[in-house]
mmCIF file of C-alpha atoms in Angstrom:
data_model
loop_
_atom_site.group_PDB
_atom_site.id
_atom_site.type_symbol
_atom_site.label_atom_id
_atom_site.label_comp_id
_atom_site.label_asym_id
_atom_site.label_seq_id
_atom_site.Cartn_x
_atom_site.Cartn_y
_atom_site.Cartn_z
ATOM 1 C CA GLY A 14 -2.701 -45.885 -15.036
ATOM 2 C CA GLU A 15 0.134 -43.809 -16.340
ATOM 3 C CA ASN A 16 2.755 -42.745 -13.870
ATOM 4 C CA VAL A 17 6.175 -41.285 -14.117
ATOM 5 C CA GLY A 18 8.218 -41.149 -10.935
ATOM 6 C CA LEU A 19 11.639 -40.219 -9.702
ATOM 7 C CA HIS A 20 13.906 -42.051 -7.308
ATOM 8 C CA LEU A 21 15.517 -39.064 -5.611
ATOM 9 C CA PRO A 22 13.670 -35.930 -4.521
ATOM 10 C CA THR A 23 16.875 -33.959 -3.815
ATOM 11 C CA LEU A 24 20.386 -34.093 -5.137
ATOM 12 C CA SER A 25 23.336 -32.034 -3.972
ATOM 13 C CA VAL A 26 26.539 -31.973 -6.012
ATOM 14 C CA GLN A 27 29.783 -30.063 -6.010
ATOM 15 C CA GLU A 28 30.381 -27.581 -8.773
ATOM 16 C CA GLY A 29 32.253 -29.246 -11.586
ATOM 17 C CA ASP A 30 31.043 -32.738 -10.770
ATOM 18 C CA ASN A 31 28.678 -34.692 -12.970
ATOM 19 C CA SER A 32 25.026 -35.031 -11.949
ATOM 20 C CA ILE A 33 22.728 -37.938 -12.623
ATOM 21 C CA ILE A 34 18.997 -37.569 -12.184
ATOM 22 C CA ASN A 35 16.809 -40.644 -12.479
ATOM 23 C CA CYS A 36 13.235 -41.276 -13.462
ATOM 24 C CA ALA A 37 11.070 -44.383 -13.638
ATOM 25 C CA TYR A 38 8.016 -44.680 -15.834
ATOM 26 C CA SER A 39 5.284 -47.260 -15.840
ATOM 27 C CA ASN A 40 3.747 -47.133 -19.317
ATOM 28 C CA SER A 41 5.770 -49.465 -21.487
ATOM 29 C CA ALA A 42 3.942 -48.154 -24.564
ATOM 30 C CA SER A 43 5.329 -44.628 -24.117
ATOM 31 C CA ASP A 44 7.382 -43.579 -27.107
ATOM 32 C CA TYR A 45 8.559 -40.091 -26.242
ATOM 33 C CA PHE A 46 10.210 -38.629 -23.174
ATOM 34 C CA ILE A 47 11.380 -35.156 -22.265
ATOM 35 C CA TRP A 48 13.487 -33.638 -19.516
ATOM 36 C CA TYR A 49 12.585 -30.185 -18.254
ATOM 37 C CA LYS A 50 14.357 -27.755 -15.960
ATOM 38 C CA GLN A 51 12.267 -25.500 -13.759
ATOM 39 C CA GLU A 52 13.718 -22.590 -11.851
ATOM 40 C CA SER A 53 11.866 -21.120 -8.923
ATOM 41 C CA GLY A 54 8.756 -19.210 -9.947
ATOM 42 C CA LYS A 55 9.141 -19.991 -13.636
ATOM 43 C CA GLY A 56 7.693 -22.358 -16.174
ATOM 44 C CA PRO A 57 9.532 -25.519 -17.276
ATOM 45 C CA GLN A 58 12.290 -25.185 -19.834
ATOM 46 C CA PHE A 59 12.956 -27.906 -22.388
ATOM 47 C CA ILE A 60 16.339 -29.565 -21.942
ATOM 48 C CA ILE A 61 16.422 -32.647 -24.104
ATOM 49 C CA ASP A 62 14.105 -35.307 -25.439
ATOM 50 C CA ILE A 63 14.385 -38.888 -26.602
ATOM 51 C CA ARG A 64 12.217 -41.254 -28.558
ATOM 52 C CA SER A 65 11.761 -44.865 -27.657
ATOM 53 C CA ASN A 66 13.683 -46.071 -30.692
ATOM 54 C CA MET A 67 16.830 -44.630 -29.148
ATOM 55 C CA ASP A 68 18.668 -45.477 -25.934
ATOM 56 C CA LYS A 69 20.912 -42.440 -25.724
ATOM 57 C CA ARG A 70 20.874 -38.864 -26.874
ATOM 58 C CA GLN A 71 23.407 -36.128 -26.216
ATOM 59 C CA GLY A 72 23.084 -32.408 -26.079
ATOM 60 C CA GLN A 73 25.291 -29.667 -24.807
ATOM 61 C CA ARG A 74 26.599 -30.940 -21.436
ATOM 62 C CA VAL A 75 23.538 -33.158 -21.084
ATOM 63 C CA THR A 76 22.870 -36.761 -21.970
ATOM 64 C CA VAL A 77 19.637 -38.666 -21.668
ATOM 65 C CA LEU A 78 19.657 -42.429 -21.354
ATOM 66 C CA LEU A 79 16.616 -44.607 -21.878
ATOM 67 C CA ASN A 80 16.387 -48.186 -20.681
ATOM 68 C CA LYS A 81 13.129 -49.597 -21.955
ATOM 69 C CA THR A 82 13.735 -52.992 -20.378
ATOM 70 C CA VAL A 83 13.418 -51.581 -16.869
ATOM 71 C CA LYS A 84 11.446 -48.486 -17.872
ATOM 72 C CA HIS A 85 14.077 -46.105 -16.618
ATOM 73 C CA LEU A 86 15.213 -42.719 -17.811
ATOM 74 C CA SER A 87 18.166 -40.682 -16.648
ATOM 75 C CA LEU A 88 19.569 -37.227 -17.230
ATOM 76 C CA GLN A 89 23.278 -36.706 -16.934
ATOM 77 C CA ILE A 90 24.686 -33.220 -16.589
ATOM 78 C CA ALA A 91 28.412 -32.869 -17.127
ATOM 79 C CA ALA A 92 30.513 -30.375 -15.186
ATOM 80 C CA THR A 93 27.556 -29.148 -13.174
ATOM 81 C CA GLN A 94 27.451 -25.399 -12.641
ATOM 82 C CA PRO A 95 25.628 -23.218 -10.077
ATOM 83 C CA GLY A 96 23.264 -22.144 -12.850
ATOM 84 C CA ASP A 97 22.116 -25.732 -13.142
ATOM 85 C CA SER A 98 20.498 -25.534 -9.708
ATOM 86 C CA ALA A 99 16.780 -26.089 -10.295
ATOM 87 C CA VAL A 100 14.097 -28.757 -10.180
ATOM 88 C CA TYR A 101 14.295 -31.290 -12.978
ATOM 89 C CA PHE A 102 11.283 -33.164 -14.255
ATOM 90 C CA CYS A 103 10.982 -36.016 -16.644
ATOM 91 C CA ALA A 104 7.805 -36.141 -18.689
ATOM 92 C CA GLU A 105 6.186 -38.815 -20.746
ATOM 93 C CA LYS A 106 3.945 -38.264 -23.725
ATOM 94 C CA GLY A 107 0.514 -39.666 -23.057
ATOM 95 C CA GLY A 108 -2.608 -39.990 -25.142
ATOM 96 C CA GLY A 109 -3.673 -36.901 -27.074
ATOM 97 C CA GLY A 110 -0.181 -35.488 -26.924
ATOM 98 C CA LYS A 111 -0.455 -34.455 -23.309
ATOM 99 C CA LEU A 112 2.592 -34.643 -21.090
ATOM 100 C CA ILE A 113 2.629 -36.520 -17.816
ATOM 101 C CA PHE A 114 5.218 -35.228 -15.399
ATOM 102 C CA GLY A 115 7.227 -37.107 -12.824
ATOM 103 C CA GLN A 116 7.723 -35.966 -9.248
ATOM 104 C CA GLY A 117 10.802 -33.863 -9.822
ATOM 105 C CA THR A 118 14.314 -33.787 -8.400
ATOM 106 C CA GLU A 119 15.726 -30.657 -6.845
ATOM 107 C CA LEU A 120 19.341 -30.233 -7.860
ATOM 108 C CA SER A 121 21.528 -28.085 -5.657
ATOM 109 C CA VAL A 122 25.027 -27.208 -6.823
ATOM 110 C CA LYS A 123 27.533 -26.274 -4.151
ATOM 111 C CA PRO A 124 30.221 -23.807 -5.231
ATOM 112 C CA GLY B 24 12.286 -20.245 -30.568
ATOM 113 C CA ALA B 25 8.563 -20.452 -29.915
ATOM 114 C CA VAL B 26 7.388 -18.169 -27.124
ATOM 115 C CA VAL B 27 4.383 -18.615 -24.892
ATOM 116 C CA SER B 28 3.316 -15.714 -22.720
ATOM 117 C CA GLN B 29 1.094 -15.886 -19.672
ATOM 118 C CA HIS B 30 -0.642 -12.961 -18.064
ATOM 119 C CA PRO B 31 -0.713 -12.001 -15.292
ATOM 120 C CA SER B 32 2.409 -13.457 -13.735
ATOM 121 C CA ARG B 33 1.017 -12.864 -10.253
ATOM 122 C CA VAL B 34 -2.470 -12.167 -9.014
ATOM 123 C CA ILE B 35 -4.047 -11.812 -5.614
ATOM 124 C CA CYS B 36 -7.801 -11.973 -5.379
ATOM 125 C CA LYS B 37 -10.451 -12.108 -2.714
ATOM 126 C CA SER B 38 -12.254 -15.295 -1.920
ATOM 127 C CA GLY B 39 -15.416 -15.644 -3.999
ATOM 128 C CA THR B 40 -14.191 -13.630 -6.968
ATOM 129 C CA SER B 41 -13.153 -14.939 -10.376
ATOM 130 C CA VAL B 42 -9.759 -14.646 -11.975
ATOM 131 C CA LYS B 43 -8.843 -14.960 -15.641
ATOM 132 C CA ILE B 44 -5.413 -16.116 -16.781
ATOM 133 C CA GLU B 45 -4.325 -15.697 -20.385
ATOM 134 C CA CYS B 46 -1.983 -17.891 -22.369
ATOM 135 C CA ARG B 47 -0.736 -16.573 -25.690
ATOM 136 C CA SER B 48 1.475 -18.094 -28.331
ATOM 137 C CA LEU B 49 3.405 -15.088 -29.584
ATOM 138 C CA ASP B 50 5.035 -16.309 -32.761
ATOM 139 C CA PHE B 51 3.143 -19.423 -33.740
ATOM 140 C CA GLN B 52 -0.326 -20.832 -33.983
ATOM 141 C CA ALA B 53 -1.438 -23.343 -31.398
ATOM 142 C CA THR B 54 -4.498 -25.464 -32.014
ATOM 143 C CA THR B 55 -3.857 -27.223 -28.730
ATOM 144 C CA MET B 56 -2.847 -25.756 -25.417
ATOM 145 C CA PHE B 57 -2.581 -27.385 -22.031
ATOM 146 C CA TRP B 58 -3.242 -26.066 -18.536
ATOM 147 C CA TYR B 59 -1.388 -27.321 -15.476
ATOM 148 C CA ARG B 60 -1.392 -26.457 -11.824
ATOM 149 C CA GLN B 61 1.521 -26.894 -9.499
ATOM 150 C CA PHE B 62 1.586 -26.799 -5.714
ATOM 151 C CA PRO B 63 4.810 -25.945 -3.864
ATOM 152 C CA LYS B 64 7.462 -28.662 -4.040
ATOM 153 C CA GLN B 65 5.212 -30.764 -6.247
ATOM 154 C CA SER B 66 5.030 -31.711 -9.872
ATOM 155 C CA LEU B 67 2.885 -30.267 -12.616
ATOM 156 C CA MET B 68 -0.571 -31.736 -12.720
ATOM 157 C CA LEU B 69 -2.433 -31.565 -16.004
ATOM 158 C CA MET B 70 -5.824 -29.953 -15.581
ATOM 159 C CA ALA B 71 -7.178 -29.831 -19.096
ATOM 160 C CA THR B 72 -6.434 -29.817 -22.792
ATOM 161 C CA SER B 73 -7.663 -26.707 -24.555
ATOM 162 C CA ASN B 74 -8.677 -27.095 -28.198
ATOM 163 C CA GLU B 75 -9.223 -24.125 -30.482
ATOM 164 C CA GLY B 76 -12.856 -23.818 -31.474
ATOM 165 C CA SER B 77 -14.098 -26.682 -29.346
ATOM 166 C CA LYS B 78 -14.659 -27.642 -25.750
ATOM 167 C CA ALA B 79 -11.752 -28.334 -23.480
ATOM 168 C CA THR B 80 -11.037 -31.846 -22.313
ATOM 169 C CA TYR B 81 -10.691 -31.997 -18.548
ATOM 170 C CA GLU B 82 -8.680 -34.489 -16.564
ATOM 171 C CA GLN B 83 -10.404 -36.666 -14.046
ATOM 172 C CA GLY B 84 -11.180 -34.815 -10.842
ATOM 173 C CA VAL B 85 -10.946 -31.324 -12.349
ATOM 174 C CA GLU B 86 -14.199 -29.396 -12.138
ATOM 175 C CA LYS B 87 -15.016 -27.901 -15.514
ATOM 176 C CA ASP B 88 -17.468 -25.402 -14.015
ATOM 177 C CA LYS B 89 -14.802 -24.250 -11.601
ATOM 178 C CA PHE B 90 -12.026 -23.896 -14.153
ATOM 179 C CA LEU B 91 -13.478 -22.435 -17.326
ATOM 180 C CA ILE B 92 -11.320 -22.713 -20.414
ATOM 181 C CA ASN B 93 -11.848 -20.776 -23.613
ATOM 182 C CA HIS B 94 -9.696 -21.187 -26.702
ATOM 183 C CA ALA B 95 -11.293 -18.787 -29.142
ATOM 184 C CA SER B 96 -8.309 -18.201 -31.410
ATOM 185 C CA LEU B 97 -5.204 -20.023 -32.554
ATOM 186 C CA THR B 98 -3.009 -17.891 -30.316
ATOM 187 C CA LEU B 99 -5.011 -17.465 -27.121
ATOM 188 C CA SER B 100 -6.419 -19.712 -24.442
ATOM 189 C CA THR B 101 -7.847 -18.435 -21.182
ATOM 190 C CA LEU B 102 -8.385 -20.146 -17.861
ATOM 191 C CA THR B 103 -10.918 -18.598 -15.516
ATOM 192 C CA VAL B 104 -10.936 -19.707 -11.907
ATOM 193 C CA THR B 105 -14.486 -19.054 -10.809
ATOM 194 C CA SER B 106 -15.512 -18.308 -7.235
ATOM 195 C CA ALA B 107 -11.946 -18.717 -6.108
ATOM 196 C CA HIS B 108 -11.143 -20.024 -2.648
ATOM 197 C CA PRO B 109 -7.865 -20.179 -0.726
ATOM 198 C CA GLU B 110 -7.383 -23.825 -1.738
ATOM 199 C CA ASP B 111 -7.253 -22.673 -5.368
ATOM 200 C CA SER B 112 -4.060 -20.783 -4.579
ATOM 201 C CA SER B 113 -1.435 -22.364 -6.779
ATOM 202 C CA PHE B 114 0.955 -21.878 -9.673
ATOM 203 C CA TYR B 115 -0.882 -22.226 -12.974
ATOM 204 C CA ILE B 116 1.125 -22.990 -16.095
ATOM 205 C CA CYS B 117 0.082 -23.297 -19.707
ATOM 206 C CA SER B 118 1.836 -24.913 -22.621
ATOM 207 C CA ALA B 119 1.214 -24.857 -26.341
ATOM 208 C CA ARG B 120 2.084 -27.027 -29.301
ATOM 209 C CA ILE B 121 2.742 -25.633 -32.743
ATOM 210 C CA THR B 122 -0.122 -26.418 -35.089
ATOM 211 C CA GLY B 123 1.116 -29.034 -37.513
ATOM 212 C CA GLY B 124 4.423 -29.120 -35.705
ATOM 213 C CA GLY B 125 6.089 -31.805 -33.673
ATOM 214 C CA THR B 126 5.441 -33.104 -30.230
ATOM 215 C CA GLU B 127 7.371 -30.450 -28.353
ATOM 216 C CA ALA B 128 5.351 -28.271 -26.020
ATOM 217 C CA PHE B 129 6.386 -24.731 -25.144
ATOM 218 C CA PHE B 130 5.608 -23.466 -21.675
ATOM 219 C CA GLY B 131 4.545 -20.116 -20.371
ATOM 220 C CA GLN B 132 6.225 -18.540 -17.390
ATOM 221 C CA GLY B 133 3.357 -19.404 -15.071
ATOM 222 C CA THR B 134 0.844 -17.440 -13.006
ATOM 223 C CA ARG B 135 1.013 -17.351 -9.225
ATOM 224 C CA LEU B 136 -2.544 -17.135 -7.902
ATOM 225 C CA THR B 137 -3.121 -16.255 -4.274
ATOM 226 C CA VAL B 138 -6.665 -16.220 -2.952
ATOM 227 C CA VAL B 139 -7.150 -14.367 0.322
#
């Protein structure tokens, strides 16, 4: 079946450092991946996406890397700020356009 | 950007009653909407795909008679939790895709349901 998982459930970083959040997926046919940020009590917010024909995509302070060989996805956040503290989910587009979410990583930024 | 609104944001109901949650796309049309539930410290679990003008498609293990979905217009889908029990207490989240648009899904702010 389809499954998207994360290696680390929690991540604590110092303000100003870079953060790397990892995700493993199992469906090698997946062609679209998204990273979401979810703050407590709120719905997920889109951060960045990547298609399978790319291995890297950059946004503002964020970079997503895709390694199709090992079915691994990562989100890098540069100069992490206290406002980045949240739970981060990777999601994979499944059949019918539905999104399948990974376990989530809770990022805590220490001032 | 596209905005999806859920109502109510929080609801407390008595065991055995039914609760309706609304999901509205405010500035776009959404032929397809999705309903998720999320338990504390866990991921979002897809419950069903809501299709305008047709029956919802439920994920395996989700009781369609328990979680009634109606998508009567291109901007509104509703989820009704029937005969709610404490184990139905959860965070319910909807998302919507722009009709004829890309793959991106826009999420509502979620509804915290507590059944007492």
